[in-house]
Amino acid sequence: MPARVVFAANAIEHLPREIEQLGARRALVLSTPQQEALATDISKSLGQRSVGVYPHAVMHVPIEVARKAREEAVRLGADCVVAAGGGSTIGLGKAIALESGLPILAIPTTYAGSEMTSIYGLTEAGIKKTGRDPRVLPKVVIYDPFLTVDLPAAMSITSGFNAIAHAAEALYAENSNPITTMMAEEGIRALAQGMPEVATHPRDLDGRSDCLYGAWLCGSVLGTISMALHHKLCHVLGGTWNLPHAETHTVILPHAMAYNYAAAPEAMRRIERAMKTPNAASGIFDLMKQLGAPLSLREIGMKQDDLDRAASLVMEAPYYNPRPTTRESICGLLDDAFFGRRP
Ligand code: NAD
């Protein structure tokens, strides 16, 4: 990957050096409103190299938010953006970079993985469009496990399953290769090891480091190869019904694995080895249950009446998938996910 990665407890201290090495002098620091204090601390630590904080990132990068942030970057004469937060904040950085070409320094504080991809998303009139552009791939990524200890345990767990989903689908992608396969299996292993630790000791650095290392691997494979049915389902459910991103990935994952189980035996053996479970689909479900994750679409806001329409939307423009998809089979998968049945 062309990005430079700095990974260490307290790695945030190296941000001024990293900005200097990029030849930049005027950083605009981005965050969500919830993480403004972090952005302000970062801005202060940069002294004259910071032109200010823009704490207005929100989920799915609405075009109006992107436009205002782009205007602010121009007004302040920013020559780089520092995106400190999860996928929403890094997504806003990407929206700025897409238009201006400004380099992004990403400081991820969740496990979503956007920092490792050249994929961007923008939402206009309620429709989320995604694309790929090399300009939006961060130039530097700083992984600092200390910055993740405040991510609440429940969010950490769903974010971890979001990362596992990237790796699980990478294992049966149509364009997978031996290197991404190795990275995907190791990413799942690291997260499956770290997540129980994070659930019980959220401030412990070992579990946090395992999860962040897993997120790096899972984000890298997401950025390298194409995804399948699981990501299509989550894109439709998140985009059309505004379901929460990481929770949706969590609830769908065991059912997507059950759906593809017989069609992707090698991928399933790797997931089973990484998670130390005899069955990839039920093993993921059982870990979700053990860690207190949501298990059903109904508990995260989906209406049963909308399942049919969701299946139709998935079938309108299906992704490649190892097992062929039909409207009926997708309805069955969604019904299982709606009620949270153990696969
Ligand atoms: P998020 O960025 O929306 O964060 C969720 C909430 O958690 C926010 O309020 C945030 O401020 C808070 N938060 C984040 N880290 C925290 C921490 N360490 N401590 C306390 N609070 C913290 O959630 P996400 O799941 O990281 O990102 C979801 C978005 O990212 C979606 O829009 C998704 O489509 C996008 N995404 C994009 C890609 C890509 O490659 N382009 C990849 C994955 C996700």
Coordinates of C-alpha atoms and ligand atoms in Angstrom, one line a residue:
M1 CA 0.0 0.0 0.0
P2 CA 1.3 3.5 -0.8
A3 CA 0.3 4.9 2.6
R4 CA 2.9 5.4 5.4
V5 CA 1.8 3.8 8.7
V6 CA 2.9 4.7 12.1
F7 CA 1.6 2.3 14.8
A8 CA 2.4 2.6 18.5
A9 CA 1.0 3.6 21.8
N10 CA 1.3 7.4 21.8
A11 CA 2.1 7.5 18.1
I12 CA 0.0 10.7 18.0
E13 CA 3.2 12.4 19.2
H14 CA 4.7 11.9 15.8
L15 CA 2.0 13.9 14.0
P16 CA 4.0 17.1 13.7
R17 CA 7.0 15.2 12.2
E18 CA 4.7 13.4 9.7
I19 CA 3.1 16.7 8.6
E20 CA 6.6 18.2 8.2
Q21 CA 7.7 15.2 6.1
L22 CA 4.8 15.8 3.8
G23 CA 6.1 19.3 3.3
A24 CA 2.8 20.7 4.7
R25 CA 2.5 23.7 7.1
R26 CA -1.2 24.4 7.4
A27 CA -3.3 21.5 8.7
L28 CA -7.0 21.5 9.1
V29 CA -8.1 19.1 11.8
L30 CA -11.4 17.3 11.3
S31 CA -13.6 15.4 13.8
T32 CA -17.2 14.7 14.6
P33 CA -18.9 17.1 17.1
Q34 CA -18.5 14.2 19.7
Q35 CA -14.8 14.1 19.2
E36 CA -14.1 17.9 19.1
A37 CA -12.0 17.7 22.3
L38 CA -9.6 15.3 20.6
A39 CA -9.4 17.5 17.5
T40 CA -8.7 20.6 19.7
D41 CA -5.9 18.8 21.6
I42 CA -4.4 17.7 18.3
S43 CA -4.7 21.2 16.9
K44 CA -3.0 22.7 20.0
S45 CA -0.2 20.1 19.8
L46 CA 0.5 21.3 16.2
G47 CA 0.9 24.9 17.2
Q48 CA 1.4 27.1 14.1
R49 CA 1.1 24.1 11.8
S50 CA -2.7 24.0 12.5
V51 CA -5.1 26.4 10.9
G52 CA -8.0 25.2 13.0
V53 CA -10.5 22.5 13.8
Y54 CA -13.6 21.6 11.8
P55 CA -15.7 19.4 14.1
H56 CA -18.7 18.8 11.9
A57 CA -18.2 15.3 10.4
V58 CA -21.4 13.2 10.3
M59 CA -22.3 9.7 9.1
H60 CA -22.3 9.0 5.3
V61 CA -20.8 12.5 4.3
P62 CA -23.9 14.5 3.2
I63 CA -22.9 16.6 0.2
E64 CA -23.8 19.9 2.0
V65 CA -21.4 19.0 4.8
A66 CA -18.7 18.2 2.3
R67 CA -19.2 21.5 0.5
K68 CA -18.9 23.5 3.7
A69 CA -15.8 21.7 4.8
R70 CA -14.2 22.2 1.3
E71 CA -15.0 25.9 1.6
E72 CA -13.5 26.1 5.0
A73 CA -10.3 24.4 3.9
V74 CA -10.0 26.9 1.0
R75 CA -10.8 29.9 3.3
L76 CA -8.2 28.9 5.8
G77 CA -5.6 28.1 3.2
A78 CA -5.1 24.5 4.5
D79 CA -2.5 22.4 2.7
C80 CA -3.3 19.1 4.4
V81 CA -6.2 17.6 6.4
V82 CA -5.8 15.6 9.6
A83 CA -8.9 13.3 10.1
A84 CA -9.1 12.2 13.7
G85 CA -12.0 9.7 14.3
G86 CA -13.9 6.9 12.7
G87 CA -15.1 6.3 9.1
S88 CA -17.3 9.4 9.2
T89 CA -14.5 11.8 9.9
I90 CA -12.1 10.1 7.5
G91 CA -14.9 10.2 4.9
L92 CA -15.1 13.9 5.3
G93 CA -11.4 14.2 4.8
K94 CA -11.8 12.2 1.6
A95 CA -14.5 14.5 0.3
I96 CA -12.1 17.4 0.7
A97 CA -9.2 15.5 -0.9
L98 CA -11.3 14.4 -3.8
E99 CA -11.8 18.0 -4.9
S100 CA -8.7 19.7 -3.8
G101 CA -6.1 16.9 -3.9
L102 CA -5.0 17.9 -0.3
P103 CA -3.1 15.1 1.4
I104 CA -4.9 13.3 4.3
L105 CA -3.3 12.2 7.5
A106 CA -5.7 9.8 9.1
I107 CA -5.8 9.0 12.8
P108 CA -8.4 6.2 13.1
T109 CA -10.2 5.7 16.4
T110 CA -12.6 2.9 15.3
Y111 CA -12.0 -0.3 13.4
A112 CA -14.0 0.6 10.2
G113 CA -10.9 0.6 8.0
S114 CA -11.6 3.6 5.8
E115 CA -8.0 4.9 6.3
M116 CA -6.7 2.1 4.2
T117 CA -8.9 2.5 1.2
S118 CA -9.2 4.8 -1.8
I119 CA -13.0 4.4 -1.5
Y120 CA -15.1 7.5 -0.9
G121 CA -18.8 8.0 -0.2
L122 CA -21.0 11.0 -0.6
T123 CA -24.7 11.3 0.1
E124 CA -26.9 13.5 -2.1
A125 CA -30.7 13.7 -1.8
G126 CA -30.7 10.7 0.5
I127 CA -28.7 8.5 -2.0
K128 CA -25.2 7.4 -1.0
K129 CA -22.8 7.0 -3.9
T130 CA -19.4 5.5 -3.6
G131 CA -16.4 5.6 -5.8
R132 CA -12.7 5.0 -5.9
D133 CA -10.0 7.6 -6.5
P134 CA -6.3 7.4 -5.6
R135 CA -6.4 11.1 -4.3
V136 CA -8.5 10.1 -1.3
L137 CA -6.2 7.4 0.0
P138 CA -4.5 8.9 3.1
K139 CA -0.8 9.6 2.7
V140 CA -0.1 8.8 6.4
V141 CA -2.0 6.7 8.9
I142 CA -1.3 7.0 12.6
Y143 CA -2.6 4.1 14.6
D144 CA -2.5 4.9 18.3
P145 CA -4.3 2.4 20.5
F146 CA -4.5 5.0 23.4
L147 CA -6.9 7.0 21.2
T148 CA -9.3 4.0 21.1
V149 CA -9.7 3.3 24.8
D150 CA -12.6 5.7 25.1
L151 CA -14.5 4.0 22.3
P152 CA -17.4 2.5 24.3
A153 CA -17.2 -1.3 24.5
A154 CA -20.5 -1.8 22.6
M155 CA -19.3 0.3 19.7
S156 CA -15.9 -1.3 19.8
I157 CA -17.5 -4.7 19.4
T158 CA -19.8 -3.8 16.4
S159 CA -16.9 -1.9 14.8
G160 CA -14.7 -5.0 15.2
F161 CA -17.4 -7.2 13.4
N162 CA -17.5 -4.5 10.7
A163 CA -13.8 -5.1 10.2
I164 CA -14.1 -8.9 10.3
A165 CA -16.8 -8.6 7.6
H166 CA -14.2 -6.9 5.2
A167 CA -11.8 -9.8 5.8
A168 CA -14.4 -12.6 5.6
E169 CA -15.6 -11.4 2.2
A170 CA -12.0 -10.9 1.0
L171 CA -11.5 -14.6 1.6
Y172 CA -14.0 -15.5 -1.2
A173 CA -13.6 -12.4 -3.4
E174 CA -13.5 -13.0 -7.1
N175 CA -10.2 -11.1 -7.3
S176 CA -8.6 -12.4 -4.1
N177 CA -4.9 -13.4 -4.1
P178 CA -2.7 -15.3 -1.7
I179 CA -1.4 -12.2 0.0
T180 CA -4.8 -10.6 0.7
T181 CA -6.0 -14.1 1.9
M182 CA -3.2 -14.3 4.4
M183 CA -3.9 -10.7 5.6
A184 CA -7.6 -11.4 5.9
E185 CA -7.1 -14.5 8.0
E186 CA -4.6 -12.8 10.2
G187 CA -7.0 -9.8 10.6
I188 CA -9.8 -12.0 11.7
R189 CA -7.5 -13.8 14.1
A190 CA -6.3 -10.6 15.7
L191 CA -9.8 -9.2 16.1
A192 CA -11.3 -12.4 17.5
Q193 CA -8.5 -12.4 20.0
G194 CA -8.7 -8.7 20.9
M195 CA -12.5 -8.2 21.0
P196 CA -13.3 -10.3 24.1
E197 CA -10.4 -8.5 25.9
V198 CA -11.8 -5.1 24.9
A199 CA -15.4 -6.1 26.0
T200 CA -14.2 -6.9 29.5
H201 CA -11.3 -4.4 29.8
P202 CA -12.0 -1.6 27.4
R203 CA -9.1 0.5 28.7
D204 CA -6.5 -2.3 28.4
L205 CA -3.9 -1.6 25.8
D206 CA -3.2 -5.2 24.7
G207 CA -6.7 -5.9 23.5
R208 CA -6.9 -2.5 21.9
S209 CA -3.7 -3.0 20.1
D210 CA -4.8 -6.4 18.7
C211 CA -8.0 -4.9 17.5
L212 CA -6.3 -1.9 15.8
Y213 CA -3.8 -4.2 14.2
G214 CA -6.7 -6.4 12.9
A215 CA -8.5 -3.3 11.7
W216 CA -5.4 -2.3 9.7
L217 CA -5.3 -5.7 8.0
C218 CA -9.0 -5.8 7.4
G219 CA -9.1 -2.2 6.0
S220 CA -6.2 -3.1 3.7
V221 CA -8.0 -6.0 2.1
L222 CA -11.1 -3.9 1.8
G223 CA -9.0 -1.3 -0.1
T224 CA -7.4 -3.9 -2.4
I225 CA -10.2 -6.2 -3.6
S226 CA -13.9 -6.3 -4.2
M227 CA -16.6 -7.2 -1.7
A228 CA -19.7 -9.5 -2.2
L229 CA -23.2 -10.1 -1.0
H230 CA -22.6 -9.1 2.7
H231 CA -21.4 -5.6 1.7
K232 CA -24.2 -5.2 -0.9
L233 CA -26.8 -6.1 1.8
C234 CA -25.3 -3.6 4.3
H235 CA -25.0 -0.9 1.6
V236 CA -28.7 -1.3 0.8
L237 CA -29.9 -1.4 4.4
G238 CA -27.7 1.5 5.6
G239 CA -28.3 3.6 2.5
T240 CA -32.1 3.2 2.2
W241 CA -33.2 2.8 5.8
N242 CA -30.4 4.7 7.5
L243 CA -29.6 1.7 9.8
P244 CA -26.4 2.2 11.9
H245 CA -23.3 1.2 9.9
A246 CA -21.3 -1.1 12.2
E247 CA -24.4 -2.6 13.8
T248 CA -25.8 -3.6 10.4
H249 CA -22.6 -5.2 9.4
T250 CA -22.6 -7.1 12.7
V251 CA -26.2 -8.5 12.4
I252 CA -25.8 -9.5 8.7
L253 CA -22.4 -11.1 9.0
P254 CA -23.3 -14.6 10.3
H255 CA -26.2 -14.9 7.9
A256 CA -24.1 -13.9 4.9
M257 CA -21.5 -16.5 6.0
A258 CA -24.2 -19.2 6.4
Y259 CA -25.5 -18.2 2.9
N260 CA -22.1 -18.7 1.3
Y261 CA -21.0 -21.6 3.5
A262 CA -21.1 -24.4 1.1
A263 CA -20.0 -22.3 -1.9
A264 CA -16.8 -21.0 -0.3
P265 CA -15.4 -23.9 1.7
E266 CA -11.7 -22.7 1.8
A267 CA -12.7 -19.3 3.0
M268 CA -14.9 -20.9 5.8
R269 CA -12.0 -23.1 6.9
R270 CA -9.8 -20.1 7.2
I271 CA -12.4 -18.2 9.3
E272 CA -12.9 -21.2 11.5
R273 CA -9.1 -21.5 12.0
A274 CA -8.8 -17.8 12.8
M275 CA -11.7 -17.8 15.2
K276 CA -11.0 -21.3 16.7
T277 CA -14.6 -22.4 16.0
P278 CA -16.0 -25.5 14.2
N279 CA -18.4 -23.4 12.1
A280 CA -17.7 -19.9 10.7
A281 CA -21.4 -18.8 10.6
S282 CA -22.5 -20.0 14.0
G283 CA -19.1 -19.2 15.5
I284 CA -19.5 -15.5 14.5
F285 CA -23.0 -15.5 15.9
D286 CA -21.9 -17.1 19.2
L287 CA -19.1 -14.6 19.6
M288 CA -21.6 -11.7 18.9
K289 CA -23.9 -13.1 21.6
Q290 CA -21.0 -13.6 24.1
L291 CA -19.9 -10.0 23.5
G292 CA -23.4 -8.5 23.9
A293 CA -23.7 -7.4 20.2
P294 CA -27.1 -6.8 18.6
L295 CA -28.3 -10.0 17.0
S296 CA -31.3 -9.0 14.9
L297 CA -32.3 -6.4 12.3
R298 CA -35.4 -5.7 14.3
E299 CA -33.5 -4.5 17.3
I300 CA -31.5 -2.0 15.2
G301 CA -34.5 -0.3 13.7
M302 CA -35.5 -2.4 10.6
K303 CA -39.2 -2.9 9.9
Q304 CA -40.3 -6.4 8.8
D305 CA -42.5 -4.9 6.1
D306 CA -39.4 -3.5 4.4
L307 CA -37.6 -6.8 4.0
D308 CA -39.2 -7.5 0.6
R309 CA -38.1 -4.2 -0.8
A310 CA -34.6 -4.6 0.5
A311 CA -34.4 -8.0 -1.3
S312 CA -35.6 -6.3 -4.5
L313 CA -33.0 -3.5 -4.2
V314 CA -30.2 -6.1 -3.6
M315 CA -31.3 -8.0 -6.8
E316 CA -31.5 -4.8 -8.9
A317 CA -27.7 -4.5 -9.1
P318 CA -26.2 -7.6 -7.4
Y319 CA -22.5 -7.9 -6.6
Y320 CA -20.5 -11.0 -7.5
N321 CA -21.1 -13.6 -4.9
P322 CA -19.8 -17.2 -4.6
R323 CA -23.3 -18.6 -4.3
P324 CA -25.8 -17.3 -6.9
T325 CA -28.5 -15.0 -5.5
T326 CA -32.2 -15.1 -6.1
R327 CA -34.9 -12.9 -4.7
E328 CA -36.3 -15.8 -2.6
S329 CA -32.9 -16.8 -1.2
I330 CA -32.2 -13.2 -0.2
C331 CA -35.6 -12.9 1.4
G332 CA -34.8 -16.0 3.5
L333 CA -31.4 -14.6 4.6
L334 CA -33.0 -11.2 5.6
D335 CA -35.8 -13.0 7.5
D336 CA -33.2 -14.9 9.5
A337 CA -31.3 -11.7 10.2
F338 CA -34.5 -9.9 11.1
F339 CA -35.3 -12.4 13.8
G340 CA -31.7 -13.0 14.8
R341 CA -31.9 -16.8 14.3
R342 CA -28.7 -18.7 15.1
P343 CA -27.4 -20.0 11.7
Ligands
NAD1 P1 -18.3 6.8 12.9 O1 -17.0 7.4 12.4 O2 -19.6 7.4 12.4 O3 -18.2 7.0 14.5 C1 -19.3 6.7 15.3 C2 -19.3 7.6 16.5 O4 -18.3 7.2 17.4 C3 -19.0 9.1 16.2 O5 -19.9 9.9 17.0 C4 -17.6 9.2 16.6 O6 -17.2 10.5 17.0 C5 -17.5 8.3 17.8 N1 -16.2 7.8 18.0 C6 -15.3 7.3 17.1 N2 -14.1 6.9 17.7 C7 -14.3 7.1 19.1 C8 -13.4 6.9 20.2 N3 -12.2 6.4 20.1 N4 -13.9 7.3 21.4 C9 -15.1 7.8 21.5 N5 -16.0 8.0 20.5 C10 -15.6 7.7 19.3 O7 -18.3 5.2 12.8 P2 -17.5 4.2 11.9 O8 -18.2 2.9 12.0 O9 -16.0 4.3 12.2 O10 -17.7 4.8 10.4 C11 -18.9 4.6 9.7 C12 -18.8 5.3 8.4 O11 -17.6 5.1 7.7 C13 -19.9 4.9 7.4 O12 -20.4 6.1 6.8 C14 -19.2 4.0 6.4 O13 -19.9 4.0 5.2 C15 -17.9 4.6 6.4 N6 -16.8 3.7 5.9 C16 -16.1 3.9 4.8 C17 -15.1 3.1 4.4 C18 -14.4 3.4 3.2 O14 -13.5 2.7 2.8 N7 -14.7 4.5 2.5 C19 -14.8 2.0 5.1 C20 -15.5 1.7 6.3 C21 -16.5 2.6 6.7

